[in-house]
PDB file of C-alpha atoms and ligand atoms in Angstrom:
ATOM      1  CA  MET A   1      10.487 -20.598   6.211  1.00  0.00           C
ATOM      2  CA  ARG A   2      10.218 -18.921   3.061  1.00  0.00           C
ATOM      3  CA  ASN A   3      10.550 -20.732  -0.033  1.00  0.00           C
ATOM      4  CA  LYS A   4      13.955 -19.378  -1.962  1.00  0.00           C
ATOM      5  CA  THR A   5      14.553 -19.347  -5.615  1.00  0.00           C
ATOM      6  CA  ASP A   6      18.003 -20.002  -6.747  1.00  0.00           C
ATOM      7  CA  ASP A   7      19.012 -15.840  -5.831  1.00  0.00           C
ATOM      8  CA  GLY A   8      18.100 -16.579  -2.437  1.00  0.00           C
ATOM      9  CA  LEU A   9      14.999 -14.326  -2.743  1.00  0.00           C
ATOM     10  CA  SER A  10      11.998 -15.449  -1.497  1.00  0.00           C
ATOM     11  CA  ALA A  11       9.693 -17.013  -4.625  1.00  0.00           C
ATOM     12  CA  LEU A  12       6.241 -15.559  -2.827  1.00  0.00           C
ATOM     13  CA  TRP A  13       6.847 -12.365  -4.741  1.00  0.00           C
ATOM     14  CA  PRO A  14       3.981 -12.480  -8.143  1.00  0.00           C
ATOM     15  CA  TYR A  15       4.092  -8.652  -8.713  1.00  0.00           C
ATOM     16  CA  PRO A  16       4.738  -6.063 -10.858  1.00  0.00           C
ATOM     17  CA  GLN A  17       7.586  -3.293 -10.277  1.00  0.00           C
ATOM     18  CA  TRP A  18       5.160  -0.304 -11.074  1.00  0.00           C
ATOM     19  CA  VAL A  19       2.797  -0.033  -8.133  1.00  0.00           C
ATOM     20  CA  ALA A  20      -0.050   3.877  -8.031  1.00  0.00           C
ATOM     21  CA  HIS A  21      -0.155   5.029  -4.779  1.00  0.00           C
ATOM     22  CA  ARG A  22      -3.674   5.487  -2.543  1.00  0.00           C
ATOM     23  CA  CYS A  23      -5.132   3.942  -5.907  1.00  0.00           C
ATOM     24  CA  GLY A  24      -4.928   6.623  -8.142  1.00  0.00           C
ATOM     25  CA  GLY A  25      -1.898   8.768  -7.589  1.00  0.00           C
ATOM     26  CA  LYS A  26      -1.826  11.874  -8.252  1.00  0.00           C
ATOM     27  CA  LEU A  27      -4.730  11.825 -11.095  1.00  0.00           C
ATOM     28  CA  ALA A  28      -7.694  11.268  -9.267  1.00  0.00           C
ATOM     29  CA  PRO A  29      -8.590  11.751  -5.349  1.00  0.00           C
ATOM     30  CA  GLU A  30      -6.640   9.377  -2.886  1.00  0.00           C
ATOM     31  CA  ASN A  31      -7.878   6.083  -2.101  1.00  0.00           C
ATOM     32  CA  THR A  32     -11.565   5.828  -4.146  1.00  0.00           C
ATOM     33  CA  LEU A  33     -12.794   3.885  -6.864  1.00  0.00           C
ATOM     34  CA  ALA A  34     -11.860   6.632  -9.429  1.00  0.00           C
ATOM     35  CA  GLY A  35      -8.110   5.708  -8.325  1.00  0.00           C
ATOM     36  CA  PHE A  36      -8.746   2.533  -9.735  1.00  0.00           C
ATOM     37  CA  ASP A  37      -9.751   4.118 -13.209  1.00  0.00           C
ATOM     38  CA  ALA A  38      -6.530   6.389 -13.554  1.00  0.00           C
ATOM     39  CA  CYS A  39      -4.629   3.181 -12.717  1.00  0.00           C
ATOM     40  CA  VAL A  40      -5.696   1.069 -15.345  1.00  0.00           C
ATOM     41  CA  ARG A  41      -6.008   3.572 -17.715  1.00  0.00           C
ATOM     42  CA  HIS A  42      -2.011   4.864 -17.718  1.00  0.00           C
ATOM     43  CA  GLY A  43      -1.578   0.733 -17.586  1.00  0.00           C
ATOM     44  CA  TYR A  44      -0.106  -0.154 -14.246  1.00  0.00           C
ATOM     45  CA  ARG A  45      -1.549  -3.899 -12.714  1.00  0.00           C
ATOM     46  CA  MET A  46      -1.467  -3.195  -9.127  1.00  0.00           C
ATOM     47  CA  VAL A  47      -2.597  -0.777  -6.861  1.00  0.00           C
ATOM     48  CA  GLU A  48      -1.424   0.357  -3.020  1.00  0.00           C
ATOM     49  CA  PHE A  49      -3.998   1.587  -0.616  1.00  0.00           C
ATOM     50  CA  ASP A  50      -4.528   2.553   2.665  1.00  0.00           C
ATOM     51  CA  ALA A  51      -7.613   0.337   5.333  1.00  0.00           C
ATOM     52  CA  LYS A  52      -8.548   1.396   8.150  1.00  0.00           C
ATOM     53  CA  LEU A  53     -11.440   0.743  10.444  1.00  0.00           C
ATOM     54  CA  SER A  54     -14.601   2.179  11.528  1.00  0.00           C
ATOM     55  CA  SER A  55     -15.883   2.602  14.821  1.00  0.00           C
ATOM     56  CA  ASP A  56     -18.187  -0.850  13.988  1.00  0.00           C
ATOM     57  CA  ASN A  57     -15.255  -2.218  12.809  1.00  0.00           C
ATOM     58  CA  GLN A  58     -15.805  -1.895   8.546  1.00  0.00           C
ATOM     59  CA  THR A  59     -13.003  -2.321   6.931  1.00  0.00           C
ATOM     60  CA  PHE A  60     -12.566   1.107   4.666  1.00  0.00           C
ATOM     61  CA  LEU A  61     -10.024   3.108   2.710  1.00  0.00           C
ATOM     62  CA  LEU A  62      -8.385   6.160   4.332  1.00  0.00           C
ATOM     63  CA  HIS A  63      -5.011   7.397   4.908  1.00  0.00           C
ATOM     64  CA  ASP A  64      -5.353   9.681   7.869  1.00  0.00           C
ATOM     65  CA  ASP A  65      -7.220   9.042  11.248  1.00  0.00           C
ATOM     66  CA  THR A  66      -8.769  11.775  10.386  1.00  0.00           C
ATOM     67  CA  LEU A  67     -11.259  12.493   7.999  1.00  0.00           C
ATOM     68  CA  ASP A  68     -11.029  16.777   7.621  1.00  0.00           C
ATOM     69  CA  ARG A  69      -8.905  16.685   4.421  1.00  0.00           C
ATOM     70  CA  THR A  70     -10.209  14.393   1.721  1.00  0.00           C
ATOM     71  CA  THR A  71     -13.462  14.186   2.742  1.00  0.00           C
ATOM     72  CA  ASN A  72     -16.506  16.387   3.526  1.00  0.00           C
ATOM     73  CA  GLY A  73     -16.289  15.001   7.068  1.00  0.00           C
ATOM     74  CA  ARG A  74     -15.027  15.896  10.176  1.00  0.00           C
ATOM     75  CA  GLY A  75     -13.768  14.439  12.808  1.00  0.00           C
ATOM     76  CA  ASP A  76     -12.056  11.131  13.729  1.00  0.00           C
ATOM     77  CA  ALA A  77     -12.492   8.888  11.192  1.00  0.00           C
ATOM     78  CA  ALA A  78     -12.642   5.966  13.863  1.00  0.00           C
ATOM     79  CA  LYS A  79     -15.020   7.281  16.059  1.00  0.00           C
ATOM     80  CA  GLN A  80     -17.725   7.077  12.789  1.00  0.00           C
ATOM     81  CA  THR A  81     -19.981   4.243  12.417  1.00  0.00           C
ATOM     82  CA  TRP A  82     -19.759   2.857   8.341  1.00  0.00           C
ATOM     83  CA  ALA A  83     -23.293   4.058   8.303  1.00  0.00           C
ATOM     84  CA  HIS A  84     -22.494   7.749   8.920  1.00  0.00           C
ATOM     85  CA  LEU A  85     -18.623   7.448   6.231  1.00  0.00           C
ATOM     86  CA  ALA A  86     -20.730   5.445   3.350  1.00  0.00           C
ATOM     87  CA  VAL A  87     -22.614   8.837   2.725  1.00  0.00           C
ATOM     88  CA  LEU A  88     -19.577  11.615   2.803  1.00  0.00           C
ATOM     89  CA  ASP A  89     -17.715  12.455  -0.351  1.00  0.00           C
ATOM     90  CA  ALA A  90     -14.454  11.950  -0.842  1.00  0.00           C
ATOM     91  CA  GLY A  91     -13.333  13.688  -3.936  1.00  0.00           C
ATOM     92  CA  SER A  92     -15.006  17.134  -3.787  1.00  0.00           C
ATOM     93  CA  TRP A  93     -11.412  17.672  -2.183  1.00  0.00           C
ATOM     94  CA  PHE A  94      -9.865  16.563  -5.523  1.00  0.00           C
ATOM     95  CA  ASP A  95     -12.065  18.181  -8.213  1.00  0.00           C
ATOM     96  CA  ARG A  96     -15.198  18.974  -8.034  1.00  0.00           C
ATOM     97  CA  ARG A  97     -15.230  16.400 -11.645  1.00  0.00           C
ATOM     98  CA  PHE A  98     -14.880  14.177  -8.677  1.00  0.00           C
ATOM     99  CA  ALA A  99     -17.916  15.638  -6.343  1.00  0.00           C
ATOM    100  CA  GLY A 100     -20.256  12.333  -5.233  1.00  0.00           C
ATOM    101  CA  GLU A 101     -17.008  10.137  -4.788  1.00  0.00           C
ATOM    102  CA  HIS A 102     -17.215   7.421  -1.981  1.00  0.00           C
ATOM    103  CA  LEU A 103     -15.155   6.268   1.134  1.00  0.00           C
ATOM    104  CA  PRO A 104     -14.984   2.703  -0.742  1.00  0.00           C
ATOM    105  CA  THR A 105     -15.427  -0.355   1.311  1.00  0.00           C
ATOM    106  CA  LEU A 106     -12.055  -2.525   1.648  1.00  0.00           C
ATOM    107  CA  ALA A 107     -15.122  -5.826   0.104  1.00  0.00           C
ATOM    108  CA  ASP A 108     -15.163  -2.845  -2.886  1.00  0.00           C
ATOM    109  CA  ALA A 109     -11.049  -2.822  -3.748  1.00  0.00           C
ATOM    110  CA  ALA A 110     -11.158  -6.474  -3.738  1.00  0.00           C
ATOM    111  CA  ALA A 111     -13.935  -6.413  -6.668  1.00  0.00           C
ATOM    112  CA  ARG A 112     -12.491  -3.874  -8.963  1.00  0.00           C
ATOM    113  CA  CYS A 113      -8.761  -5.695  -7.861  1.00  0.00           C
ATOM    114  CA  GLU A 114     -10.983  -8.914  -9.608  1.00  0.00           C
ATOM    115  CA  ARG A 115     -12.351  -7.074 -12.156  1.00  0.00           C
ATOM    116  CA  ASP A 116      -9.813  -5.008 -13.158  1.00  0.00           C
ATOM    117  CA  GLY A 117      -7.333  -7.926 -12.705  1.00  0.00           C
ATOM    118  CA  LEU A 118      -4.569  -5.773 -10.503  1.00  0.00           C
ATOM    119  CA  ALA A 119      -2.737  -7.054  -7.601  1.00  0.00           C
ATOM    120  CA  ALA A 120      -3.371  -5.098  -4.030  1.00  0.00           C
ATOM    121  CA  ASN A 121      -0.674  -3.589  -1.981  1.00  0.00           C
ATOM    122  CA  ILE A 122      -2.612  -2.843   1.298  1.00  0.00           C
ATOM    123  CA  GLU A 123      -1.726  -0.974   3.464  1.00  0.00           C
ATOM    124  CA  ILE A 124      -2.754  -1.353   7.577  1.00  0.00           C
ATOM    125  CA  LYS A 125      -3.650   2.022   8.403  1.00  0.00           C
ATOM    126  CA  PRO A 126      -4.217   1.789  12.111  1.00  0.00           C
ATOM    127  CA  CYS A 127      -6.237   4.638  13.984  1.00  0.00           C
ATOM    128  CA  PRO A 128      -4.944   5.339  17.471  1.00  0.00           C
ATOM    129  CA  GLY A 129      -5.103   1.869  19.597  1.00  0.00           C
ATOM    130  CA  ARG A 130      -6.313  -0.176  17.056  1.00  0.00           C
ATOM    131  CA  ASP A 131      -3.625  -1.942  15.934  1.00  0.00           C
ATOM    132  CA  ALA A 132      -3.779  -4.800  16.051  1.00  0.00           C
ATOM    133  CA  LEU A 133      -7.587  -5.205  15.626  1.00  0.00           C
ATOM    134  CA  THR A 134      -7.422  -3.346  12.091  1.00  0.00           C
ATOM    135  CA  GLY A 135      -4.681  -5.684  11.546  1.00  0.00           C
ATOM    136  CA  GLU A 136      -6.559  -9.130  12.233  1.00  0.00           C
ATOM    137  CA  LEU A 137      -9.586  -7.789  10.788  1.00  0.00           C
ATOM    138  CA  VAL A 138      -7.956  -6.007   6.970  1.00  0.00           C
ATOM    139  CA  ALA A 139      -6.352  -9.442   6.980  1.00  0.00           C
ATOM    140  CA  ALA A 140      -9.236 -11.947   7.295  1.00  0.00           C
ATOM    141  CA  VAL A 141     -11.348  -9.734   4.686  1.00  0.00           C
ATOM    142  CA  ALA A 142      -8.035 -10.551   2.080  1.00  0.00           C
ATOM    143  CA  LEU A 143      -8.196 -13.637   3.541  1.00  0.00           C
ATOM    144  CA  SER A 144     -11.482 -14.191   2.118  1.00  0.00           C
ATOM    145  CA  LEU A 145     -12.315 -11.720  -0.552  1.00  0.00           C
ATOM    146  CA  TRP A 146      -9.075 -11.759  -3.105  1.00  0.00           C
ATOM    147  CA  ARG A 147      -9.485 -14.494  -5.010  1.00  0.00           C
ATOM    148  CA  SER A 148      -7.493 -14.488  -8.458  1.00  0.00           C
ATOM    149  CA  GLN A 149      -4.041 -12.381  -6.646  1.00  0.00           C
ATOM    150  CA  THR A 150      -2.891 -13.119  -3.611  1.00  0.00           C
ATOM    151  CA  PRO A 151      -2.524  -9.689  -1.719  1.00  0.00           C
ATOM    152  CA  LEU A 152       0.734  -8.129   0.203  1.00  0.00           C
ATOM    153  CA  LEU A 153      -0.358  -6.788   2.693  1.00  0.00           C
ATOM    154  CA  SER A 154       1.821  -3.614   4.550  1.00  0.00           C
ATOM    155  CA  SER A 155       1.657  -1.829   7.981  1.00  0.00           C
ATOM    156  CA  PHE A 156       4.236   0.774  10.034  1.00  0.00           C
ATOM    157  CA  SER A 157       3.014  -0.915  12.489  1.00  0.00           C
ATOM    158  CA  PHE A 158       4.258  -4.060  14.217  1.00  0.00           C
ATOM    159  CA  ASP A 159       1.198  -4.620  15.797  1.00  0.00           C
ATOM    160  CA  ALA A 160      -0.902  -4.599  12.834  1.00  0.00           C
ATOM    161  CA  LEU A 161       1.275  -7.132  10.709  1.00  0.00           C
ATOM    162  CA  ALA A 162       1.457  -9.566  13.459  1.00  0.00           C
ATOM    163  CA  ALA A 163      -2.031  -9.599  14.129  1.00  0.00           C
ATOM    164  CA  ALA A 164      -2.433 -10.218  10.815  1.00  0.00           C
ATOM    165  CA  ARG A 165       0.058 -13.179  10.521  1.00  0.00           C
ATOM    166  CA  ALA A 166      -1.839 -14.412  13.221  1.00  0.00           C
ATOM    167  CA  ALA A 167      -5.459 -13.710  11.269  1.00  0.00           C
ATOM    168  CA  ALA A 168      -3.855 -14.651   7.830  1.00  0.00           C
ATOM    169  CA  PRO A 169      -0.589 -16.732   8.083  1.00  0.00           C
ATOM    170  CA  HIS A 170      -0.117 -17.943   4.320  1.00  0.00           C
ATOM    171  CA  LEU A 171      -0.668 -13.710   3.219  1.00  0.00           C
ATOM    172  CA  PRO A 172       2.445 -12.207   2.408  1.00  0.00           C
ATOM    173  CA  ARG A 173       3.686  -8.651   4.710  1.00  0.00           C
ATOM    174  CA  GLY A 174       5.731  -6.442   3.717  1.00  0.00           C
ATOM    175  CA  MET A 175       7.299  -4.675   6.687  1.00  0.00           C
ATOM    176  CA  LEU A 176       7.498  -0.681   6.502  1.00  0.00           C
ATOM    177  CA  PHE A 177       9.864   2.071   7.643  1.00  0.00           C
ATOM    178  CA  ASP A 178      10.014   5.754   6.572  1.00  0.00           C
ATOM    179  CA  GLU A 179      14.680   5.173   7.496  1.00  0.00           C
ATOM    180  CA  VAL A 180      15.604   1.797   7.431  1.00  0.00           C
ATOM    181  CA  PRO A 181      16.145   1.136  11.115  1.00  0.00           C
ATOM    182  CA  GLY A 182      19.364  -0.866  12.654  1.00  0.00           C
ATOM    183  CA  ASP A 183      17.520  -3.164  13.938  1.00  0.00           C
ATOM    184  CA  TRP A 184      15.377  -3.981  10.652  1.00  0.00           C
ATOM    185  CA  ARG A 185      16.440  -7.873  10.405  1.00  0.00           C
ATOM    186  CA  ARG A 186      14.996  -8.947  13.628  1.00  0.00           C
ATOM    187  CA  ILE A 187      11.469  -6.882  13.424  1.00  0.00           C
ATOM    188  CA  VAL A 188      11.419  -7.893   9.805  1.00  0.00           C
ATOM    189  CA  GLY A 189      12.154 -12.008  10.739  1.00  0.00           C
ATOM    190  CA  GLU A 190       9.390 -11.813  14.232  1.00  0.00           C
ATOM    191  CA  LEU A 191       7.557 -11.051  11.967  1.00  0.00           C
ATOM    192  CA  GLN A 192       8.163 -13.635   8.519  1.00  0.00           C
ATOM    193  CA  CYS A 193       8.072 -10.477   5.821  1.00  0.00           C
ATOM    194  CA  VAL A 194       9.050 -11.575   2.075  1.00  0.00           C
ATOM    195  CA  SER A 195       9.558  -7.460   1.870  1.00  0.00           C
ATOM    196  CA  LEU A 196      10.802  -4.122   3.140  1.00  0.00           C
ATOM    197  CA  HIS A 197       9.523  -1.179   2.043  1.00  0.00           C
ATOM    198  CA  ALA A 198      11.073   2.463   2.854  1.00  0.00           C
ATOM    199  CA  ASP A 199      11.211   6.234   1.763  1.00  0.00           C
ATOM    200  CA  HIS A 200      13.341   6.076  -0.972  1.00  0.00           C
ATOM    201  CA  ARG A 201      15.266   9.300   0.222  1.00  0.00           C
ATOM    202  CA  HIS A 202      16.695   7.101   2.621  1.00  0.00           C
ATOM    203  CA  LEU A 203      17.694   3.805   0.425  1.00  0.00           C
ATOM    204  CA  THR A 204      20.773   3.354  -1.283  1.00  0.00           C
ATOM    205  CA  GLN A 205      22.530   0.490  -3.037  1.00  0.00           C
ATOM    206  CA  PRO A 206      24.261  -1.029  -0.627  1.00  0.00           C
ATOM    207  CA  LEU A 207      20.993  -1.132   1.778  1.00  0.00           C
ATOM    208  CA  ILE A 208      18.867  -2.693  -1.320  1.00  0.00           C
ATOM    209  CA  ASP A 209      22.070  -5.202  -1.266  1.00  0.00           C
ATOM    210  CA  GLU A 210      21.194  -6.432   2.522  1.00  0.00           C
ATOM    211  CA  ILE A 211      18.057  -6.379   1.974  1.00  0.00           C
ATOM    212  CA  HIS A 212      18.170  -8.039  -0.545  1.00  0.00           C
ATOM    213  CA  ALA A 213      20.995 -10.541   0.961  1.00  0.00           C
ATOM    214  CA  ALA A 214      17.926 -11.893   3.711  1.00  0.00           C
ATOM    215  CA  GLY A 215      16.798 -12.853   1.273  1.00  0.00           C
ATOM    216  CA  LEU A 216      13.756 -10.134   1.129  1.00  0.00           C
ATOM    217  CA  ARG A 217      12.333  -7.647  -1.427  1.00  0.00           C
ATOM    218  CA  VAL A 218      12.575  -4.087  -1.201  1.00  0.00           C
ATOM    219  CA  LEU A 219       9.672  -1.438  -2.782  1.00  0.00           C
ATOM    220  CA  ALA A 220      10.567   2.421  -2.240  1.00  0.00           C
ATOM    221  CA  TYR A 221       7.919   4.737  -1.797  1.00  0.00           C
ATOM    222  CA  THR A 222       7.029   7.512  -2.956  1.00  0.00           C
ATOM    223  CA  VAL A 223       8.827   8.185  -5.649  1.00  0.00           C
ATOM    224  CA  ASN A 224       7.786  10.594  -8.297  1.00  0.00           C
ATOM    225  CA  ASP A 225      10.637  11.988 -10.150  1.00  0.00           C
ATOM    226  CA  PRO A 226      11.497   9.698 -12.977  1.00  0.00           C
ATOM    227  CA  VAL A 227      15.581  10.017 -12.893  1.00  0.00           C
ATOM    228  CA  ARG A 228      14.810   8.736  -9.209  1.00  0.00           C
ATOM    229  CA  ALA A 229      12.768   6.038 -10.467  1.00  0.00           C
ATOM    230  CA  ARG A 230      15.329   5.036 -13.123  1.00  0.00           C
ATOM    231  CA  GLN A 231      18.093   4.586 -10.120  1.00  0.00           C
ATOM    232  CA  LEU A 232      16.353   2.581  -7.906  1.00  0.00           C
ATOM    233  CA  VAL A 233      15.784   0.369 -10.614  1.00  0.00           C
ATOM    234  CA  GLN A 234      19.314   0.711 -11.559  1.00  0.00           C
ATOM    235  CA  TRP A 235      19.993  -0.576  -7.971  1.00  0.00           C
ATOM    236  CA  GLY A 236      17.871  -3.801  -7.665  1.00  0.00           C
ATOM    237  CA  VAL A 237      14.781  -2.286  -6.000  1.00  0.00           C
ATOM    238  CA  ASP A 238      11.744  -4.885  -6.793  1.00  0.00           C
ATOM    239  CA  MET A 239       8.816  -2.315  -6.712  1.00  0.00           C
ATOM    240  CA  ILE A 240       7.927   0.876  -7.078  1.00  0.00           C
ATOM    241  CA  CYS A 241       5.489   3.055  -5.841  1.00  0.00           C
ATOM    242  CA  THR A 242       4.432   6.024  -7.442  1.00  0.00           C
ATOM    243  CA  ASP A 243       2.003   8.934  -7.699  1.00  0.00           C
ATOM    244  CA  ARG A 244       2.867  10.296 -11.407  1.00  0.00           C
ATOM    245  CA  LEU A 245       1.532   7.306 -13.140  1.00  0.00           C
ATOM    246  CA  ASP A 246       1.962   9.710 -16.607  1.00  0.00           C
ATOM    247  CA  LEU A 247       5.581   9.779 -15.622  1.00  0.00           C
ATOM    248  CA  ILE A 248       7.001   6.353 -14.277  1.00  0.00           C
ATOM    249  CA  GLY A 249       5.769   3.209 -15.205  1.00  0.00           C
ATOM    250  CA  ALA A 250       4.874   1.101 -17.411  1.00  0.00           C
ATOM    251  CA  ASN A 251       3.559   3.223 -20.216  1.00  0.00           C
ATOM    252  CA  ALA A 252       5.952   5.924 -19.115  1.00  0.00           C
ATOM    253  CA  LEU A 253       9.420   3.904 -17.828  1.00  0.00           C
ATOM    254  CA  SER A 254      10.599   0.958 -18.417  1.00  0.00           C
TER     255      SER A 254
HETATM  256  O1  LIG B 301       2.914   1.853   1.613  1.00  0.00           O
HETATM  257  C1  LIG B 301       3.899   2.804   0.988  1.00  0.00           C
HETATM  258  C2  LIG B 301       2.866   4.350   1.190  1.00  0.00           C
HETATM  259  O2  LIG B 301       2.123   4.079   0.876  1.00  0.00           O
HETATM  260  C3  LIG B 301       3.638   4.895   2.397  1.00  0.00           C
HETATM  261  O3  LIG B 301       3.127   6.163   2.753  1.00  0.00           O
HETATM  262  O4  LIG B 301       1.833   7.771   4.311  1.00  0.00           O
HETATM  263  O5  LIG B 301       1.895   6.988   1.592  1.00  0.00           O
HETATM  264  O6  LIG B 301       0.448   5.685   3.333  1.00  0.00           O
HETATM  265  P1  LIG B 301       1.755   6.456   3.029  1.00  0.00           P
HETATM  266 MG1  LIG B 302      -0.083   3.544   2.492  1.00  0.00          MG
END
């Protein structure tokens, strides 16, 4: 059972209200260490990023299944060894100022979180067919390398979160949904989640109240309009994930 506070919500929630999406939102190439710099520069204390496996099971940061959009590589990321992935340019697609930026390993991300005092929301983003192994290995690395602040694991994949739970039962978990399905209580119950993460466009005040009444926290993604962010805060959303670190969050909206 989770530890409950007086208001009925889980006590396992030491996280700030604002989290930088894909490391630095729209201010740096996504899922790179340059994004961590943008996060710190804008006063953010928590970073969200996407983690998956190379063909030889290195845990590293990348959003898409393929390399084409955010690196100078081509094809499926899951078919490449880490030796191949490690030398790709993951910055030039965004801006030539970031040429030479590399895909970070999960260990690189852990080191930056420790160095800069950042909390982490590690989104387990398996390539097709690799859900359970990705959940298991990402959770194992998170358990061994994060020291100061406990990372929050999340995923759209039930199987990945179930494997993460088996590998690191005490690391907190959040189930990710696009639109929250009718059977969300069963899903978060089976996975013993502390939080539910949803596309903000599908969140309403009554739904947020229902999720809170079930003892879970709510993360809304990806909120890039300050007016909408303010409304979600008024509705009681616990964490807002944004690309617009320059418009929303620690230094811009309170
Ligand atoms: O974890 C929130 C958000 O990152 C989920 O969507 O596609 O940006 O990983 P996506
Ligand atoms: Mg993500």
